[in-house]
């Protein structure tokens, strides 16, 4: 087993989400939460990632099946976070070294602070190093109890807190680095003497300390990084923070977003310099946008959209699984699905590719410099040659329009160019 390892807890149901889906599969900016945590662990240096699955195990495995460094451990019954970590013991065999333990419902964790925690744990030779955070509102989190000298004493779950403990605003975000095999010894000593009758991972640091091992709690995490998603309200808060990080990254890279508040951009979207995104646009899915493009207002770009440099996609235009080459312009009210559009093409207002015949999706290919008239319908599969002109309102049903020709009418027929 190659270390450092990361154990991600994701077996719980997330009852408060009121969902048939496993909690960690709920999406933040277009991606299931667990993906962000996997990325953060990997970015912090984890070489092997073990995801503990239980409720909705098959769904979670499926969502992560393309991640080569991710393994799965099954927790048969959800007996608590400590029990969940124990479920990894067999898989980890006699691995010795550091292991992150993180929870799958904190999608805003970033790799940088996690890497710092690992470095500190190694420097300190700590059996357990915990990142903690001081937050304005500690509701829902375990609280960090320290002695008067500031040394870590224990974590108290909210439900087990006395009123004065509940006022502590240093909290446990479940970001630990444990040294193995020491952690296994501590986990063997867990009991269920708490308000929930569960095996709490949060008891492990104190047990290690009682065994004479070094335990350190460092308040180095930011409140935004540790937002835990337990409800749909939390999900929307996580979404808002993630969305502003995405906007920020794109703007730093030279993209203008005129009104970030009304612009939805999925985390998988890449955009080139000097492109301007106008208000009320939705960019959802794997999308690549070149330089100097204009998108929106009110554009809906969906999965598989690729815009080369200098493309305009304007108001009430929807695109999906479509590529548009350099300088092409689709200004208003158009739908392009499964379309491959050349360079310098103009698609008029209201033109659509009719890509779905009720059973199958079919492709449309439009050559360079073609002009698609207002309100034209291209019934797919269809191929419009370079330089062809499709008259306003024409319905192309014949599949192929010759290069440099002009077609008009319903169904479209070729006429002589004047
Ligand atoms: C836990 C911590 C708490 C911390 C908070 C936020 C414990 C006992 N409490 O509480 O101190 O402030 O997270 O980080 O650890 N899970 C399993 N198997 C189980 C139970 C949970 O895999 O049997 C997984 C869940 O899927 C979830 C994660 O562990 O991803 C945390 O569980 P959750 O129920 O959300 O714990 P909290 O009550 O938030
Ligand atoms: Ca939680």
XYZ file of C-alpha atoms and ligand atoms in Angstrom:
458
model
C 0.000 0.000 0.000
C 1.495 3.302 -1.072
C 1.299 6.137 1.485
C 0.353 8.640 2.593
C -3.143 7.218 2.615
C -6.458 9.015 3.031
C -9.579 7.509 4.568
C -12.766 9.285 3.511
C -15.892 8.514 5.516
C -18.924 8.257 3.285
C -21.058 5.417 4.605
C -23.739 7.458 6.343
C -27.201 8.021 4.966
C -27.412 11.730 5.605
C -30.972 11.432 6.875
C -31.432 15.175 7.144
C -31.005 15.494 3.357
C -34.327 13.576 2.985
C -33.066 11.782 -0.099
C -32.756 8.292 -1.527
C -29.276 9.192 -2.734
C -26.166 8.782 -0.603
C -25.363 12.189 0.881
C -21.873 12.454 -0.602
C -23.331 12.159 -4.117
C -25.333 15.355 -3.900
C -23.825 17.836 -6.309
C -22.057 21.095 -5.661
C -21.516 23.147 -8.838
C -22.199 20.120 -11.000
C -19.998 17.536 -9.243
C -20.820 15.079 -6.460
C -19.356 16.295 -3.153
C -17.172 13.235 -2.700
C -15.178 14.156 -5.830
C -14.008 17.390 -4.254
C -12.835 15.570 -1.141
C -11.005 12.972 -3.245
C -9.327 15.830 -5.169
C -8.370 17.605 -1.948
C -6.846 14.442 -0.443
C -4.967 13.693 -3.642
C -3.810 17.303 -3.961
C -2.479 17.129 -0.392
C -0.301 14.183 -1.326
C -2.408 11.089 -0.574
C -1.300 8.238 -2.841
C -4.004 5.766 -1.862
C -7.539 6.878 -1.052
C -9.952 4.580 0.729
C -13.601 5.574 0.651
C -15.741 3.940 3.336
C -19.107 3.111 1.818
C -22.314 1.791 3.370
C -25.616 3.481 2.609
C -25.907 3.643 -1.198
C -22.562 1.835 -1.526
C -23.136 0.855 -5.159
C -23.972 4.415 -6.175
C -20.838 5.746 -4.504
C -18.593 3.079 -6.077
C -20.107 3.837 -9.460
C -19.523 7.577 -9.093
C -15.837 6.963 -8.339
C -15.103 4.089 -10.662
C -12.819 6.118 -12.949
C -10.491 7.152 -10.103
C -7.544 4.732 -10.252
C -6.190 5.552 -6.778
C -9.515 5.065 -4.972
C -10.284 1.831 -3.105
C -13.402 0.999 -1.133
C -14.052 -0.417 2.304
C -17.551 -1.409 3.325
C -19.035 -0.536 6.689
C -21.907 -2.988 7.051
C -23.820 -1.084 9.698
C -23.427 2.605 10.469
C -22.214 2.316 14.049
C -20.365 5.630 14.053
C -17.339 7.384 12.584
C -14.856 5.372 14.684
C -16.379 2.133 13.468
C -16.233 3.443 9.892
C -12.465 3.932 10.134
C -12.120 0.420 11.578
C -13.694 -0.900 8.373
C -10.436 0.026 6.562
C -8.199 -2.038 8.766
C -8.113 -5.164 6.634
C -7.453 -3.232 3.444
C -4.597 -1.315 5.055
C -2.978 -4.535 6.306
C 0.355 -3.751 7.923
C 0.697 -0.285 6.374
C 2.748 1.966 8.615
C 2.727 5.708 8.100
C 0.429 8.692 8.026
C -3.254 8.508 7.146
C -5.585 11.422 6.634
C -9.039 10.773 7.987
C -11.594 13.106 6.381
C -15.350 13.155 5.925
C -17.036 12.996 2.536
C -19.551 15.722 3.330
C -17.077 18.631 3.453
C -16.645 19.523 -0.224
C -14.930 22.864 0.398
C -11.752 21.399 1.886
C -8.749 22.591 -0.082
C -5.535 20.648 -0.663
C -3.163 23.391 0.585
C -4.216 23.410 4.249
C -4.385 19.581 4.269
C -0.829 19.359 2.919
C 0.259 21.718 5.704
C -1.359 19.453 8.304
C 0.493 16.434 6.962
C 3.820 18.304 6.987
C 3.230 19.392 10.591
C 2.314 15.880 11.667
C 5.534 14.556 10.166
C 7.661 17.320 11.722
C 6.086 16.880 15.147
C 6.105 13.088 15.038
C 2.522 13.279 16.317
C 0.354 10.176 16.667
C -2.545 12.444 15.763
C -2.591 15.942 14.360
C -5.961 17.600 14.010
C -6.806 20.715 12.049
C -9.422 22.756 13.857
C -11.235 26.001 13.067
C -12.551 28.901 15.074
C -15.990 29.730 13.707
C -18.644 32.350 14.477
C -21.357 29.708 14.846
C -20.207 26.304 16.148
C -23.670 24.683 15.926
C -23.534 21.057 14.831
C -19.790 20.588 15.254
C -17.862 18.742 17.938
C -16.162 21.305 20.233
C -12.430 21.315 21.063
C -11.768 21.314 24.792
C -8.337 22.574 25.923
C -6.767 22.972 29.352
C -5.874 26.381 30.755
C -2.422 26.132 29.149
C -4.117 25.596 25.771
C -3.257 21.904 25.396
C -5.770 19.680 23.702
C -7.935 17.659 26.085
C -10.785 16.194 24.080
C -13.524 16.634 21.497
C -17.063 16.862 22.824
C -19.906 16.206 20.440
C -22.620 18.854 20.396
C -25.145 16.401 21.801
C -22.845 15.579 24.717
C -21.983 19.215 25.516
C -22.819 20.978 28.748
C -24.118 24.543 28.143
C -20.747 26.174 28.879
C -19.013 23.720 26.523
C -21.532 24.463 23.793
C -20.254 28.065 23.813
C -16.751 26.974 22.735
C -16.267 28.159 19.171
C -13.194 26.131 18.272
C -14.596 23.152 16.413
C -13.631 19.774 15.006
C -13.917 19.732 11.205
C -12.932 16.032 11.036
C -9.567 16.730 9.379
C -7.106 14.429 11.052
C -3.726 12.965 10.247
C -3.154 9.786 12.270
C -0.032 7.662 12.355
C -0.719 3.983 11.666
C -0.739 1.462 13.247
C -1.207 3.573 16.432
C -4.720 4.542 15.367
C -5.851 0.886 15.360
C -4.908 0.528 19.026
C -6.977 3.582 19.939
C -9.953 2.396 17.892
C -9.946 -0.937 19.735
C -10.593 0.980 22.941
C -13.624 2.953 21.723
C -16.916 2.468 23.506
C -20.431 3.676 22.884
C -20.997 5.615 26.119
C -22.343 8.758 24.456
C -25.631 10.414 23.531
C -25.870 8.566 20.197
C -24.633 5.163 21.373
C -22.052 5.145 18.569
C -18.334 4.459 18.255
C -17.034 8.017 17.951
C -13.795 8.646 16.073
C -13.639 11.847 18.108
C -12.650 9.821 21.187
C -9.522 8.451 19.474
C -7.257 11.507 20.008
C -7.858 11.505 23.762
C -7.340 7.731 23.946
C -3.998 8.150 22.156
C -3.040 10.894 24.583
C -3.957 8.605 27.500
C -1.649 5.996 25.944
C 1.205 8.524 26.171
C 1.230 9.452 22.495
C 1.590 12.954 21.134
C -1.631 14.634 20.011
C -1.749 18.151 18.559
C -4.758 20.283 17.602
C -3.971 23.294 15.395
C -6.539 25.987 14.608
C -5.399 26.449 11.016
C -8.539 25.830 8.958
C -10.838 28.582 7.644
C -14.567 28.549 8.445
C -15.450 28.376 4.724
C -13.236 25.338 4.163
C -15.009 23.178 6.683
C -18.651 23.718 5.877
C -20.235 20.326 6.429
C -23.265 19.445 4.339
C -25.913 17.838 6.519
C -29.014 19.504 5.037
C -30.185 20.952 1.721
C -29.626 24.410 3.197
C -25.968 23.536 3.794
C -25.787 22.186 0.243
C -26.864 25.544 -1.175
C -24.364 27.365 1.073
C -21.577 25.070 -0.146
C -22.692 25.724 -3.693
C -22.519 29.508 -3.217
C -19.001 29.391 -1.778
C -17.774 26.970 -4.438
C -19.371 29.102 -7.162
C -17.569 32.194 -5.998
C -14.268 30.262 -5.950
C -14.894 29.190 -9.561
C -15.721 32.757 -10.639
C -12.663 34.021 -8.838
C -10.343 31.515 -10.519
C -11.719 32.367 -13.975
C -11.467 36.123 -13.429
C -7.884 35.715 -12.201
C -7.212 33.867 -15.462
C -8.468 36.790 -17.547
C -12.166 36.045 -18.073
C -14.732 38.844 -17.585
C -17.845 37.816 -15.716
C -20.063 40.871 -15.884
C -22.409 39.845 -13.078
C -21.154 36.856 -11.089
C -24.306 36.745 -8.966
C -26.482 35.822 -11.928
C -23.951 33.576 -13.675
C -23.752 29.838 -13.031
C -20.513 28.170 -14.065
C -19.805 24.525 -13.379
C -16.370 23.700 -11.935
C -15.411 21.704 -15.025
C -15.664 24.653 -17.428
C -12.475 26.115 -18.917
C -12.507 29.592 -20.500
C -9.815 31.499 -22.399
C -8.579 35.053 -21.845
C -10.675 38.060 -22.861
C -13.875 36.074 -23.123
C -16.842 37.925 -21.637
C -19.708 36.129 -19.925
C -22.829 38.317 -19.778
C -25.466 38.050 -17.042
C -27.969 35.229 -16.560
C -25.912 32.619 -18.344
C -25.719 28.980 -17.294
C -22.636 26.941 -18.203
C -23.308 23.446 -17.034
C -21.110 20.400 -17.748
C -17.791 19.710 -19.414
C -17.383 22.823 -21.518
C -14.395 24.386 -23.236
C -14.513 28.037 -24.306
C -11.697 29.751 -26.192
C -10.401 33.305 -26.103
C -12.307 36.427 -27.096
C -15.720 34.784 -27.051
C -18.977 36.472 -26.034
C -21.440 34.353 -24.120
C -24.910 35.519 -23.098
C -26.807 37.275 -21.757
C -29.195 34.362 -21.093
C -27.104 31.676 -22.807
C -27.445 28.028 -21.772
C -24.320 26.039 -22.571
C -24.559 22.363 -21.725
C -22.281 19.344 -21.549
C -19.882 18.832 -24.442
C -19.997 22.392 -25.764
C -16.699 23.512 -27.315
C -16.310 27.097 -28.524
C -13.150 28.052 -30.440
C -11.772 31.592 -30.254
C -13.942 34.562 -31.145
C -17.287 32.759 -31.051
C -20.495 34.571 -30.078
C -23.314 32.701 -28.367
C -26.003 35.196 -27.491
C -29.388 35.533 -25.873
C -31.565 32.439 -25.400
C -29.196 30.157 -27.256
C -28.817 26.583 -26.027
C -25.954 24.317 -27.063
C -25.196 20.705 -26.131
C -22.544 18.253 -27.425
C -21.662 20.813 -30.083
C -18.509 22.482 -31.336
C -18.357 25.928 -32.939
C -15.223 26.978 -34.819
C -13.495 30.352 -34.855
C -15.564 33.462 -35.442
C -18.912 31.693 -35.654
C -21.880 33.659 -34.417
C -25.157 32.381 -32.947
C -26.688 35.538 -31.613
C -30.250 34.831 -30.625
C -32.824 32.152 -29.847
C -31.159 29.116 -31.363
C -30.681 25.460 -30.402
C -27.616 23.499 -31.467
C -27.553 19.842 -30.345
C -24.987 17.298 -31.587
C -23.775 19.887 -34.093
C -20.355 20.387 -35.543
C -20.265 23.952 -36.817
C -17.368 25.289 -38.897
C -15.641 28.686 -38.823
C -17.241 31.992 -39.756
C -20.768 30.560 -39.751
C -23.780 32.714 -38.971
C -26.754 31.009 -37.362
C -29.826 33.247 -37.541
C -32.407 33.945 -34.868
C -34.634 30.989 -34.101
C -32.685 28.423 -36.146
C -32.556 24.926 -34.680
C -30.983 21.558 -35.243
C -33.736 18.946 -34.901
C -31.365 16.335 -33.475
C -33.845 13.979 -31.830
C -36.269 11.841 -33.819
C -37.997 10.371 -30.791
C -35.561 7.490 -30.509
C -32.055 8.582 -31.447
C -29.927 11.701 -31.333
C -28.493 12.497 -34.765
C -25.614 14.757 -35.824
C -25.585 17.940 -37.856
C -22.467 19.164 -39.671
C -22.307 22.746 -40.885
C -19.379 23.795 -43.084
C -17.326 27.004 -42.858
C -18.994 30.293 -43.840
C -22.459 28.763 -44.154
C -25.400 31.042 -43.377
C -28.349 29.510 -41.622
C -31.407 31.743 -42.039
C -33.713 32.884 -39.279
C -36.135 30.176 -38.188
C -34.496 27.439 -40.278
C -34.820 23.846 -39.130
C -32.071 21.346 -39.955
C -33.549 17.884 -39.514
C -30.688 15.605 -38.452
C -28.756 13.796 -39.662
C -27.861 16.619 -41.979
C -24.858 18.126 -43.609
C -24.616 21.696 -44.839
C -21.644 22.304 -47.150
C -19.213 25.219 -46.786
C -20.590 28.536 -48.003
C -24.159 27.205 -48.351
C -27.095 29.510 -47.637
C -30.252 28.226 -45.943
C -33.167 30.607 -46.457
C -35.220 31.973 -43.595
C -37.814 29.449 -42.443
C -36.450 26.627 -44.624
C -36.820 23.084 -43.351
C -33.921 20.928 -44.516
C -35.106 17.318 -44.643
C -32.936 15.894 -47.378
C -29.797 15.393 -45.333
C -27.297 17.177 -47.523
C -27.004 20.733 -48.777
C -24.224 21.206 -51.366
C -21.354 23.611 -50.793
C -21.995 27.182 -52.006
C -25.645 26.340 -52.867
C -28.783 28.095 -51.678
C -31.899 26.302 -50.446
C -35.283 27.736 -49.477
C -38.787 26.612 -48.513
C -40.481 23.652 -46.894
C -39.155 21.109 -47.583
C -36.039 22.975 -48.674
C -35.125 22.917 -52.389
C -32.170 24.372 -54.234
C -32.584 27.635 -56.121
C -30.197 29.582 -58.312
C -28.166 32.162 -56.523
C -28.830 35.736 -57.568
C -18.836 14.528 12.863
C -17.930 14.574 14.090
C -17.946 15.981 14.667
C -17.517 16.972 13.610
C -18.433 16.843 12.374
C -18.017 17.734 11.247
C -17.946 12.349 15.110
C -18.514 11.518 16.172
N -18.404 13.612 15.062
O -20.174 14.797 13.276
O -17.079 16.077 15.798
O -17.568 18.296 14.126
O -18.400 15.484 11.892
O -16.838 17.332 10.670
O -17.095 11.912 14.374
N -20.126 8.125 8.599
C -19.823 6.828 8.271
N -20.255 5.812 9.079
C -20.932 6.056 10.233
C -21.241 7.391 10.560
C -20.815 8.401 9.735
O -19.182 6.581 7.251
O -21.274 5.080 10.899
C -19.666 9.203 7.697
C -20.812 9.988 7.091
O -21.161 9.457 5.835
C -20.220 11.388 6.959
C -19.148 11.446 8.028
O -18.906 10.114 8.447
O -19.618 11.597 5.683
C -19.565 12.281 9.223
O -20.802 11.781 9.714
P -21.922 12.753 10.225
O -23.055 11.945 10.691
O -22.174 13.835 9.240
O -21.173 13.353 11.527
P -21.453 14.717 12.252
O -22.650 14.568 13.112
O -21.415 15.817 11.284
Ca -21.362 16.042 8.966
